[in-house]
Every structure is written in C-alpha cells, then in structure tokens.
PDB file of C-alpha atoms and ligand atoms in Angstrom:
ATOM      1  CA  UNK D   1     131.033  94.020 109.616  1.00 85.00           C
ATOM      2  CA  UNK D   2     134.664  94.325 108.751  1.00 90.00           C
ATOM      3  CA  UNK D   3     136.952  91.710 107.920  1.00 96.00           C
ATOM      4  CA  UNK D   4     140.192  93.539 107.690  1.00 96.00           C
ATOM      5  CA  UNK D   5     142.927  90.176 107.579  1.00 97.00           C
ATOM      6  CA  UNK D   6     140.250  87.843 105.945  1.00 98.00           C
ATOM      7  CA  UNK D   7     139.956  90.282 103.119  1.00 98.00           C
ATOM      8  CA  UNK D   8     143.816  90.531 102.670  1.00 98.00           C
ATOM      9  CA  UNK D   9     143.521  86.406 101.768  1.00 98.00           C
ATOM     10  CA  UNK D  10     140.776  85.829  98.947  1.00 98.00           C
ATOM     11  CA  UNK D  11     140.482  88.030  96.110  1.00 98.00           C
ATOM     12  CA  UNK D  12     136.926  89.460  96.469  1.00 98.00           C
ATOM     13  CA  UNK D  13     135.314  89.329 100.087  1.00 98.00           C
ATOM     14  CA  UNK D  14     131.536  90.271 100.760  1.00 98.00           C
ATOM     15  CA  UNK D  15     129.721  90.817 103.867  1.00 97.00           C
ATOM     16  CA  UNK D  16     126.186  90.777 104.102  1.00 96.00           C
ATOM     17  CA  UNK D  17     123.880  90.791 107.270  1.00 94.00           C
ATOM     18  CA  UNK D  18     121.951  88.124 106.195  1.00 95.00           C
ATOM     19  CA  UNK D  19     120.392  86.406 104.012  1.00 96.00           C
ATOM     20  CA  UNK D  20     118.628  83.221 103.583  1.00 96.00           C
ATOM     21  CA  UNK D  21     122.139  80.825 102.225  1.00 96.00           C
ATOM     22  CA  UNK D  22     125.429  82.399 101.471  1.00 97.00           C
ATOM     23  CA  UNK D  23     125.488  79.343  99.249  1.00 97.00           C
ATOM     24  CA  UNK D  24     122.485  79.459  97.149  1.00 97.00           C
ATOM     25  CA  UNK D  25     123.574  83.511  96.862  1.00 98.00           C
ATOM     26  CA  UNK D  26     127.547  82.893  95.672  1.00 98.00           C
ATOM     27  CA  UNK D  27     126.255  79.917  92.947  1.00 97.00           C
ATOM     28  CA  UNK D  28     124.210  82.829  91.682  1.00 97.00           C
ATOM     29  CA  UNK D  29     126.724  85.088  90.966  1.00 97.00           C
ATOM     30  CA  UNK D  30     129.446  82.882  90.400  1.00 97.00           C
ATOM     31  CA  UNK D  31     129.433  83.016  86.575  1.00 95.00           C
ATOM     32  CA  UNK D  32     130.834  86.954  87.322  1.00 95.00           C
ATOM     33  CA  UNK D  33     132.932  86.636  90.193  1.00 97.00           C
ATOM     34  CA  UNK D  34     136.829  85.538  90.494  1.00 97.00           C
ATOM     35  CA  UNK D  35     138.459  82.735  91.406  1.00 97.00           C
ATOM     36  CA  UNK D  36     138.019  82.920  95.008  1.00 98.00           C
ATOM     37  CA  UNK D  37     135.514  85.562  96.004  1.00 98.00           C
ATOM     38  CA  UNK D  38     134.365  84.775  99.253  1.00 98.00           C
ATOM     39  CA  UNK D  39     130.367  85.362 100.775  1.00 98.00           C
ATOM     40  CA  UNK D  40     130.322  85.792 104.638  1.00 98.00           C
ATOM     41  CA  UNK D  41     127.344  86.252 106.710  1.00 96.00           C
ATOM     42  CA  UNK D  42     126.303  85.882 109.442  1.00 94.00           C
ATOM     43  CA  UNK D  43     122.769  84.764 109.928  1.00 94.00           C
ATOM     44  CA  UNK D  44     121.443  82.856 107.804  1.00 95.00           C
ATOM     45  CA  UNK D  45     117.496  81.867 107.257  1.00 94.00           C
ATOM     46  CA  UNK D  46     117.714  79.212 105.112  1.00 94.00           C
ATOM     47  CA  UNK D  47     121.112  77.347 105.376  1.00 95.00           C
ATOM     48  CA  UNK D  48     120.663  74.192 103.872  1.00 94.00           C
ATOM     49  CA  UNK D  49     122.802  71.810 105.000  1.00 92.00           C
ATOM     50  CA  UNK D  50     124.374  68.116 103.302  1.00 87.00           C
ATOM     51  CA  UNK D  51     121.134  66.021 103.121  1.00 79.00           C
ATOM     52  CA  UNK D  52     118.876  66.753 101.576  1.00 72.00           C
ATOM     53  CA  UNK D  53     116.477  68.632 102.788  1.00 72.00           C
ATOM     54  CA  UNK D  54     118.069  69.276 106.678  1.00 81.00           C
ATOM     55  CA  UNK D  55     119.287  73.297 107.233  1.00 87.00           C
ATOM     56  CA  UNK D  56     122.256  74.635 108.730  1.00 89.00           C
ATOM     57  CA  UNK D  57     121.198  76.444 112.098  1.00 80.00           C
ATOM     58  CA  UNK D  58     122.605  79.623 112.602  1.00 76.00           C
ATOM     59  CA  UNK D  59     121.365  82.549 114.507  1.00 77.00           C
ATOM     60  CA  UNK D  60     122.140  85.772 114.507  1.00 82.00           C
ATOM     61  CA  UNK D  61     125.538  87.404 116.294  1.00 86.00           C
ATOM     62  CA  UNK D  62     127.143  83.575 116.996  1.00 92.00           C
ATOM     63  CA  UNK D  63     128.395  82.154 114.006  1.00 95.00           C
ATOM     64  CA  UNK D  64     129.834  82.672 110.567  1.00 97.00           C
ATOM     65  CA  UNK D  65     128.389  81.354 106.985  1.00 97.00           C
ATOM     66  CA  UNK D  66     131.112  81.065 104.860  1.00 98.00           C
ATOM     67  CA  UNK D  67     131.156  80.493 101.564  1.00 98.00           C
ATOM     68  CA  UNK D  68     134.242  80.420  98.907  1.00 98.00           C
ATOM     69  CA  UNK D  69     133.707  79.674  94.947  1.00 98.00           C
ATOM     70  CA  UNK D  70     137.116  77.932  93.749  1.00 98.00           C
ATOM     71  CA  UNK D  71     136.994  78.161  89.614  1.00 96.00           C
ATOM     72  CA  UNK D  72     140.623  76.888  89.441  1.00 94.00           C
ATOM     73  CA  UNK D  73     140.581  76.745  85.225  1.00 91.00           C
ATOM     74  CA  UNK D  74     139.665  80.936  84.919  1.00 91.00           C
ATOM     75  CA  UNK D  75     143.364  81.456  85.513  1.00 87.00           C
ATOM     76  CA  UNK D  76     145.051  81.045  82.104  1.00 86.00           C
ATOM     77  CA  UNK D  77     146.902  78.365  81.185  1.00 86.00           C
ATOM     78  CA  UNK D  78     145.715  75.896  84.178  1.00 84.00           C
ATOM     79  CA  UNK D  79     142.827  73.083  83.321  1.00 89.00           C
ATOM     80  CA  UNK D  80     142.781  70.107  85.985  1.00 93.00           C
ATOM     81  CA  UNK D  81     140.659  67.892  84.803  1.00 91.00           C
ATOM     82  CA  UNK D  82     137.219  67.991  87.071  1.00 87.00           C
ATOM     83  CA  UNK D  83     137.172  65.478  87.902  1.00 88.00           C
ATOM     84  CA  UNK D  84     139.681  66.353  90.656  1.00 94.00           C
ATOM     85  CA  UNK D  85     137.255  68.802  91.942  1.00 94.00           C
ATOM     86  CA  UNK D  86     136.093  66.447  93.708  1.00 93.00           C
ATOM     87  CA  UNK D  87     139.160  67.311  96.348  1.00 97.00           C
ATOM     88  CA  UNK D  88     138.491  70.370  96.750  1.00 97.00           C
ATOM     89  CA  UNK D  89     135.881  69.499  99.704  1.00 96.00           C
ATOM     90  CA  UNK D  90     138.040  68.082 101.500  1.00 98.00           C
ATOM     91  CA  UNK D  91     140.551  70.523 101.142  1.00 98.00           C
ATOM     92  CA  UNK D  92     137.846  72.080 102.368  1.00 98.00           C
ATOM     93  CA  UNK D  93     137.395  69.864 106.109  1.00 98.00           C
ATOM     94  CA  UNK D  94     141.772  69.736 105.936  1.00 98.00           C
ATOM     95  CA  UNK D  95     141.261  73.373 106.496  1.00 98.00           C
ATOM     96  CA  UNK D  96     138.734  74.300 108.425  1.00 98.00           C
ATOM     97  CA  UNK D  97     140.074  71.619 111.046  1.00 98.00           C
ATOM     98  CA  UNK D  98     143.329  73.003 110.957  1.00 98.00           C
ATOM     99  CA  UNK D  99     142.365  77.219 111.610  1.00 98.00           C
ATOM    100  CA  UNK D 100     140.320  75.106 114.639  1.00 98.00           C
ATOM    101  CA  UNK D 101     143.645  73.767 116.091  1.00 97.00           C
ATOM    102  CA  UNK D 102     144.660  77.167 116.282  1.00 96.00           C
ATOM    103  CA  UNK D 103     141.918  78.155 119.154  1.00 95.00           C
ATOM    104  CA  UNK D 104     141.731  75.664 120.773  1.00 95.00           C
ATOM    105  CA  UNK D 105     144.601  72.381 121.257  1.00 94.00           C
ATOM    106  CA  UNK D 106     144.775  70.663 117.397  1.00 95.00           C
ATOM    107  CA  UNK D 107     144.833  67.476 118.826  1.00 95.00           C
ATOM    108  CA  UNK D 108     141.100  67.363 119.949  1.00 95.00           C
ATOM    109  CA  UNK D 109     140.566  68.423 115.992  1.00 98.00           C
ATOM    110  CA  UNK D 110     139.298  66.298 113.252  1.00 98.00           C
ATOM    111  CA  UNK D 111     137.881  65.288 110.218  1.00 98.00           C
ATOM    112  CA  UNK D 112     134.664  63.699 109.972  1.00 97.00           C
ATOM    113  CA  UNK D 113     135.235  61.960 106.835  1.00 97.00           C
ATOM    114  CA  UNK D 114     134.588  63.489 104.063  1.00 95.00           C
ATOM    115  CA  UNK D 115     134.747  67.310 105.380  1.00 93.00           C
ATOM    116  CA  UNK D 116     132.510  67.184 109.088  1.00 96.00           C
ATOM    117  CA  UNK D 117     134.637  69.146 111.322  1.00 98.00           C
ATOM    118  CA  UNK D 118     134.678  67.466 115.547  1.00 98.00           C
ATOM    119  CA  UNK D 119     135.595  68.501 118.930  1.00 98.00           C
ATOM    120  CA  UNK D 120     136.174  65.213 120.748  1.00 96.00           C
ATOM    121  CA  UNK D 121     132.520  63.674 119.181  1.00 95.00           C
ATOM    122  CA  UNK D 122     131.176  66.685 119.039  1.00 97.00           C
ATOM    123  CA  UNK D 123     130.516  68.710 115.736  1.00 97.00           C
ATOM    124  CA  UNK D 124     132.089  72.895 114.921  1.00 97.00           C
ATOM    125  CA  UNK D 125     131.379  73.002 111.405  1.00 97.00           C
ATOM    126  CA  UNK D 126     129.566  71.608 108.103  1.00 96.00           C
ATOM    127  CA  UNK D 127     130.406  71.941 104.771  1.00 97.00           C
ATOM    128  CA  UNK D 128     128.294  71.667 102.120  1.00 96.00           C
ATOM    129  CA  UNK D 129     129.884  71.663  98.323  1.00 96.00           C
ATOM    130  CA  UNK D 130     128.179  73.028  94.817  1.00 95.00           C
ATOM    131  CA  UNK D 131     128.733  72.925  91.987  1.00 93.00           C
ATOM    132  CA  UNK D 132     128.297  75.917  89.653  1.00 93.00           C
ATOM    133  CA  UNK D 133     126.349  75.382  86.260  1.00 86.00           C
ATOM    134  CA  UNK D 134     128.303  76.394  83.702  1.00 86.00           C
ATOM    135  CA  UNK D 135     130.837  73.356  85.852  1.00 84.00           C
ATOM    136  CA  UNK D 136     133.465  76.392  86.095  1.00 89.00           C
ATOM    137  CA  UNK D 137     133.679  75.979  90.541  1.00 93.00           C
ATOM    138  CA  UNK D 138     132.450  74.673  92.945  1.00 97.00           C
ATOM    139  CA  UNK D 139     131.268  76.738  96.021  1.00 98.00           C
ATOM    140  CA  UNK D 140     132.886  75.475  98.681  1.00 98.00           C
ATOM    141  CA  UNK D 141     130.039  76.738 101.638  1.00 98.00           C
ATOM    142  CA  UNK D 142     131.311  75.882 105.572  1.00 98.00           C
ATOM    143  CA  UNK D 143     128.945  76.742 108.926  1.00 97.00           C
ATOM    144  CA  UNK D 144     131.440  77.399 111.795  1.00 97.00           C
ATOM    145  CA  UNK D 145     129.489  77.454 115.352  1.00 96.00           C
ATOM    146  CA  UNK D 146     131.652  80.028 117.520  1.00 96.00           C
ATOM    147  CA  UNK D 147     130.070  81.601 120.038  1.00 94.00           C
ATOM    148  CA  UNK D 148     126.879  79.510 120.779  1.00 94.00           C
ATOM    149  CA  UNK D 149     126.419  78.062 124.415  1.00 92.00           C
ATOM    150  CA  UNK D 150     124.708  74.428 124.874  1.00 92.00           C
ATOM    151  CA  UNK D 151     121.494  75.791 124.719  1.00 92.00           C
ATOM    152  CA  UNK D 152     122.468  78.140 121.462  1.00 92.00           C
ATOM    153  CA  UNK D 153     123.305  74.766 119.729  1.00 92.00           C
ATOM    154  CA  UNK D 154     121.016  73.085 117.434  1.00 89.00           C
ATOM    155  CA  UNK D 155     121.647  69.446 118.632  1.00 92.00           C
ATOM    156  CA  UNK D 156     123.660  67.921 122.340  1.00 93.00           C
ATOM    157  CA  UNK D 157     126.062  66.642 120.042  1.00 94.00           C
ATOM    158  CA  UNK D 158     127.285  70.081 118.524  1.00 95.00           C
ATOM    159  CA  UNK D 159     129.360  72.063 120.002  1.00 97.00           C
ATOM    160  CA  UNK D 160     130.799  76.386 119.345  1.00 96.00           C
ATOM    161  CA  UNK D 161     134.359  77.567 119.796  1.00 96.00           C
ATOM    162  CA  UNK D 162     133.190  79.297 122.674  1.00 94.00           C
ATOM    163  CA  UNK D 163     131.971  76.937 124.022  1.00 95.00           C
ATOM    164  CA  UNK D 164     135.438  74.508 124.033  1.00 95.00           C
ATOM    165  CA  UNK D 165     137.732  77.422 125.228  1.00 89.00           C
ATOM    166  CA  UNK D 166     134.705  77.843 128.722  1.00 80.00           C
ATOM    167  CA  UNK D 167     136.582  73.684 128.833  1.00 76.00           C
ATOM    168  CA  UNK D 168     140.255  74.451 128.733  1.00 75.00           C
ATOM    169  CA  UNK D 169     139.591  77.356 130.998  1.00 74.00           C
ATOM    170  CA  UNK D 170     140.072  80.250 128.172  1.00 70.00           C
ATOM    171  CA  UNK D 171     137.365  82.529 128.524  1.00 65.00           C
ATOM    172  CA  UNK D 172     138.372  85.276 125.804  1.00 72.00           C
ATOM    173  CA  UNK D 173     136.494  83.832 121.799  1.00 74.00           C
ATOM    174  CA  UNK D 174     139.302  84.739 119.543  1.00 82.00           C
ATOM    175  CA  UNK D 175     137.202  87.855 117.140  1.00 92.00           C
ATOM    176  CA  UNK D 176     135.292  86.758 113.846  1.00 95.00           C
ATOM    177  CA  UNK D 177     137.873  87.797 111.502  1.00 96.00           C
ATOM    178  CA  UNK D 178     140.732  85.941 113.100  1.00 96.00           C
ATOM    179  CA  UNK D 179     138.200  82.602 112.679  1.00 97.00           C
ATOM    180  CA  UNK D 180     137.224  83.393 109.553  1.00 98.00           C
ATOM    181  CA  UNK D 181     141.318  84.322 108.229  1.00 98.00           C
ATOM    182  CA  UNK D 182     142.327  81.402 110.237  1.00 98.00           C
ATOM    183  CA  UNK D 183     140.240  79.193 107.728  1.00 98.00           C
ATOM    184  CA  UNK D 184     141.171  81.418 104.869  1.00 98.00           C
ATOM    185  CA  UNK D 185     144.838  81.618 104.656  1.00 98.00           C
ATOM    186  CA  UNK D 186     144.529  77.668 105.490  1.00 98.00           C
ATOM    187  CA  UNK D 187     142.244  76.506 102.163  1.00 98.00           C
ATOM    188  CA  UNK D 188     144.454  79.383  99.933  1.00 98.00           C
ATOM    189  CA  UNK D 189     147.629  77.041 100.730  1.00 98.00           C
ATOM    190  CA  UNK D 190     146.023  74.248 100.126  1.00 98.00           C
ATOM    191  CA  UNK D 191     144.254  75.568  97.799  1.00 98.00           C
ATOM    192  CA  UNK D 192     147.189  76.711  95.914  1.00 97.00           C
ATOM    193  CA  UNK D 193     149.624  73.673  95.950  1.00 97.00           C
ATOM    194  CA  UNK D 194     146.932  71.617  94.728  1.00 97.00           C
ATOM    195  CA  UNK D 195     146.394  73.628  91.160  1.00 96.00           C
ATOM    196  CA  UNK D 196     150.443  73.659  91.447  1.00 95.00           C
ATOM    197  CA  UNK D 197     150.242  70.131  91.763  1.00 96.00           C
ATOM    198  CA  UNK D 198     147.608  70.665  88.437  1.00 96.00           C
ATOM    199  CA  UNK D 199     145.319  69.090  90.754  1.00 96.00           C
ATOM    200  CA  UNK D 200     146.875  65.802  91.791  1.00 97.00           C
ATOM    201  CA  UNK D 201     146.293  65.156  95.769  1.00 98.00           C
ATOM    202  CA  UNK D 202     148.972  62.383  96.257  1.00 97.00           C
ATOM    203  CA  UNK D 203     151.619  64.420  94.441  1.00 97.00           C
ATOM    204  CA  UNK D 204     151.130  66.944  96.636  1.00 98.00           C
ATOM    205  CA  UNK D 205     150.973  65.224 100.023  1.00 98.00           C
ATOM    206  CA  UNK D 206     148.045  66.921 100.520  1.00 98.00           C
ATOM    207  CA  UNK D 207     146.120  63.267 100.233  1.00 98.00           C
ATOM    208  CA  UNK D 208     148.958  62.023 103.542  1.00 98.00           C
ATOM    209  CA  UNK D 209     147.574  65.327 105.193  1.00 98.00           C
ATOM    210  CA  UNK D 210     144.034  65.346 104.539  1.00 98.00           C
ATOM    211  CA  UNK D 211     144.636  60.902 105.609  1.00 98.00           C
ATOM    212  CA  UNK D 212     146.625  61.631 109.129  1.00 98.00           C
ATOM    213  CA  UNK D 213     143.516  64.638 110.688  1.00 98.00           C
ATOM    214  CA  UNK D 214     140.977  62.134 109.358  1.00 98.00           C
ATOM    215  CA  UNK D 215     139.896  60.478 112.253  1.00 97.00           C
ATOM    216  CA  UNK D 216     137.214  57.708 110.579  1.00 98.00           C
ATOM    217  CA  UNK D 217     140.348  56.340 109.018  1.00 98.00           C
ATOM    218  CA  UNK D 218     140.962  54.232 111.969  1.00 97.00           C
ATOM    219  CA  UNK D 219     137.770  53.578 113.553  1.00 96.00           C
ATOM    220  CA  UNK D 220     134.473  52.258 112.715  1.00 98.00           C
ATOM    221  CA  UNK D 221     132.977  52.888 110.589  1.00 98.00           C
ATOM    222  CA  UNK D 222     128.367  52.758 109.105  1.00 97.00           C
ATOM    223  CA  UNK D 223     128.269  54.177 105.233  1.00 96.00           C
ATOM    224  CA  UNK D 224     124.630  55.157 105.278  1.00 94.00           C
ATOM    225  CA  UNK D 225     123.484  55.140 101.482  1.00 90.00           C
ATOM    226  CA  UNK D 226     120.573  55.351  99.535  1.00 88.00           C
ATOM    227  CA  UNK D 227     118.066  53.740  99.922  1.00 89.00           C
ATOM    228  CA  UNK D 228     118.345  52.247 103.036  1.00 88.00           C
ATOM    229  CA  UNK D 229     121.366  50.731 101.975  1.00 92.00           C
ATOM    230  CA  UNK D 230     124.951  50.355 105.601  1.00 93.00           C
ATOM    231  CA  UNK D 231     128.106  49.328 105.324  1.00 95.00           C
ATOM    232  CA  UNK D 232     129.387  48.904 108.367  1.00 97.00           C
ATOM    233  CA  UNK D 233     133.006  48.178 108.618  1.00 97.00           C
ATOM    234  CA  UNK D 234     136.455  49.696 109.721  1.00 98.00           C
ATOM    235  CA  UNK D 235     137.953  52.644 108.212  1.00 98.00           C
ATOM    236  CA  UNK D 236     141.232  52.236 106.814  1.00 98.00           C
ATOM    237  CA  UNK D 237     142.256  55.176 104.009  1.00 98.00           C
ATOM    238  CA  UNK D 238     141.717  57.552 101.271  1.00 97.00           C
ATOM    239  CA  UNK D 239     141.943  56.690  97.910  1.00 96.00           C
ATOM    240  CA  UNK D 240     143.380  58.733  95.190  1.00 95.00           C
ATOM    241  CA  UNK D 241     140.145  60.462  94.680  1.00 95.00           C
ATOM    242  CA  UNK D 242     139.094  61.027  97.752  1.00 96.00           C
ATOM    243  CA  UNK D 243     136.810  58.314  98.556  1.00 96.00           C
ATOM    244  CA  UNK D 244     136.808  57.021 101.716  1.00 97.00           C
ATOM    245  CA  UNK D 245     138.373  53.290 101.288  1.00 98.00           C
ATOM    246  CA  UNK D 246     136.380  50.846 104.521  1.00 97.00           C
ATOM    247  CA  UNK D 247     137.746  46.898 105.504  1.00 97.00           C
ATOM    248  CA  UNK D 248     133.709  46.148 105.235  1.00 97.00           C
ATOM    249  CA  UNK D 249     132.932  43.179 108.821  1.00 95.00           C
ATOM    250  CA  UNK D 250     133.467  39.939 107.246  1.00 92.00           C
ATOM    251  CA  UNK D 251     134.944  40.677 103.505  1.00 94.00           C
ATOM    252  CA  UNK D 252     137.644  40.800 102.326  1.00 93.00           C
ATOM    253  CA  UNK D 253     137.565  43.057  99.992  1.00 96.00           C
ATOM    254  CA  UNK D 254     137.731  46.721 100.480  1.00 97.00           C
ATOM    255  CA  UNK D 255     134.726  48.996  99.674  1.00 95.00           C
ATOM    256  CA  UNK D 256     135.480  52.604  97.909  1.00 96.00           C
ATOM    257  CA  UNK D 257     132.628  54.886  99.581  1.00 95.00           C
ATOM    258  CA  UNK D 258     132.250  58.163  97.297  1.00 94.00           C
ATOM    259  CA  UNK D 259     131.100  61.642  99.228  1.00 91.00           C
ATOM    260  CA  UNK D 260     128.634  61.348  97.190  1.00 88.00           C
ATOM    261  CA  UNK D 261     127.190  58.166  97.473  1.00 87.00           C
ATOM    262  CA  UNK D 262     127.111  59.117 100.628  1.00 88.00           C
ATOM    263  CA  UNK D 263     123.753  60.307 103.033  1.00 89.00           C
ATOM    264  CA  UNK D 264     125.871  60.071 106.207  1.00 91.00           C
ATOM    265  CA  UNK D 265     128.909  58.387 107.288  1.00 95.00           C
ATOM    266  CA  UNK D 266     128.568  57.215 111.646  1.00 94.00           C
ATOM    267  CA  UNK D 267     131.664  56.960 113.801  1.00 93.00           C
ATOM    268  CA  UNK D 268     130.705  53.844 115.540  1.00 83.00           C
TER     269      UNK D 268
HETATM  270  C1  BTN M 301     126.594  70.382 106.973  1.00 61.92           C
HETATM  271  O1  BTN M 301     126.809  69.559 107.652  1.00 61.92           O
HETATM  272  O2  BTN M 301     125.377  69.197 106.793  1.00 61.92           O
HETATM  273  C2  BTN M 301     126.928  71.047 105.991  1.00 61.92           C
HETATM  274  C3  BTN M 301     126.435  72.444 106.685  1.00 61.92           C
HETATM  275  C4  BTN M 301     127.033  73.423 105.531  1.00 61.92           C
HETATM  276  C5  BTN M 301     126.503  75.057 106.126  1.00 61.92           C
HETATM  277  C6  BTN M 301     126.945  76.044 105.490  1.00 61.92           C
HETATM  278  S1  BTN M 301     126.733  77.818 105.741  1.00 61.92           S
HETATM  279  C7  BTN M 301     127.308  78.478 104.545  1.00 61.92           C
HETATM  280  C8  BTN M 301     126.827  77.096 103.640  1.00 61.92           C
HETATM  281  N1  BTN M 301     125.669  77.589 103.515  1.00 61.92           N
HETATM  282  C9  BTN M 301     124.789  77.290 103.647  1.00 61.92           C
HETATM  283  O3  BTN M 301     123.587  77.344 103.103  1.00 61.92           O
HETATM  284  N2  BTN M 301     125.104  76.144 103.432  1.00 61.92           N
HETATM  285  C10 BTN M 301     126.279  75.992 104.272  1.00 61.92           C
END
C-alpha cells in the first residue's frame, strides 16, 4: 500500500501489511531511527491497549495501526526537559481528534482525557504511548477505526469513520492515506509548536487547545486508580504538566491525576 500524502509529512514512513504490534516493532528499532519515523500497519495480531493486558483488535483492511517515534532532543541544540514528554500523548489525542473532525462533523469529536478520541460517547481511536528504553523519545501508537461496520467492532461503544459517515449520509469513506496524512499533518504542526516553545505547553497555547477539545473537562468523571480506588467528581481543567484536575464530590481541594496514575477514566 502506498502513502504518498503521508510520506511527505515525516522523515521516514514504513508500511507492513500485518505485524504483532507496531509499537513493539518501532520501540525495538527506535535507537536507529530519526525523529518523526512512522510505522503503519493494516493489521495487528497482538495490538496492545492502554490497560494492562488489554488488546487493541484491528481486523485486516478496515483500520490502521500507526506508531510515530518522536525524538525531540535528537535535533542538535534542542533540549526539551524530559518532564515535558508527558505532553506528547496529549498532543497526539488532540491531533487525532482534529484529523477525525476533517471527515465527520468536528463538533461531535472530542478527547476523553488523556487521549481516547470519541464521537459522541463512542470511541473511534485509542492511543498508547511508550517511552523508548534509552529515554531518547516516545513512541505514540494510535489505532483508528476506519471502515468497520458495527458487527466488526469489538464493543458496542466503538465506532468507525464509515459508520459515522453513514449516520450523516455521506458514504464515500476517505482513503487511508488521506486519513493518515490528516493525523500526521495535525501532529506535526502541534509538535513543531511545542518544540519551538521548549516543551512548554502553556506558553505555546497548546494546553488551552487541549482543554478546549477535551470532553472530560466540564463534566462528571470517575477516575479508576490502581488498587480499586475510585475518585468521582467533575473534571475542571488540565494543569501545566498535563494532569487532569478533578473537583471531587464533597471536597474543596482539587485533585490532580496523571495519565500514569490512572487505570481508566470514565465519563459519568
Ligand atoms: C487504548 O485505547 O487502549 C489504546 C490503543 C492503542 C492501539 C495502538 S494501534 C498502534 C499501536 N500498537 C499497539 O500495539 N497499540 C497501539
């Protein structure tokens, strides 16, 4: 499969018809790859989800598994603080929401913090980010449902671009290169602004843009933490390190939750 539009947007793009997990493959070779290397596959046999032990199923032909290697400090003279790397998965969620919004009505597309992309309440894309072993960068893996009908999706609460287009009466599903290019274009633009601001999401204005697109801010949420702990309240913002700020029920103090601390965030 050729990706002429997408290939122009990154430093290197490889496609494999089928693999275990694009994230596993790209993490393994990250030391020898440049910033903005992309590995795409039409089918994964062992795709991994965010929750421990969770799979990301992607039937052949109807979805894309996309892994992007970001190595901001591989450019000479560029030294982003490693703490800023925590923003990269949030940038990816925003980029994917914007990309999906190019093909279906954008007002229906939001991010469930930290980076699930939902159309209404249904998930269309999930993102799993992994630090590479020498801490030189991050591999951001995104699965995007493209052509599946409801029977081909793993759960009822999932959706695809084709299904959403049927809902709005548009039956011409965009091509995979178009969708991938939309995502990579949005991600590259956010990434270069973030890097130019030295990894400062607040100064670059990116934090505000993430908040604006985040459906978890301004609504009731339930944060499931390790050890079966739960926190129920209202999402009120995102702090300058990318943590969601929750106003817990019956408490005055805000509680900040990082993506690494949480098992799952539910919209209540
Ligand atoms: C989630 O929603 O739980 C995250 C799903 C992430 C799936 C993507 S597909 C590309 C990359 N390779 C993987 O094994 N997982 C991610």
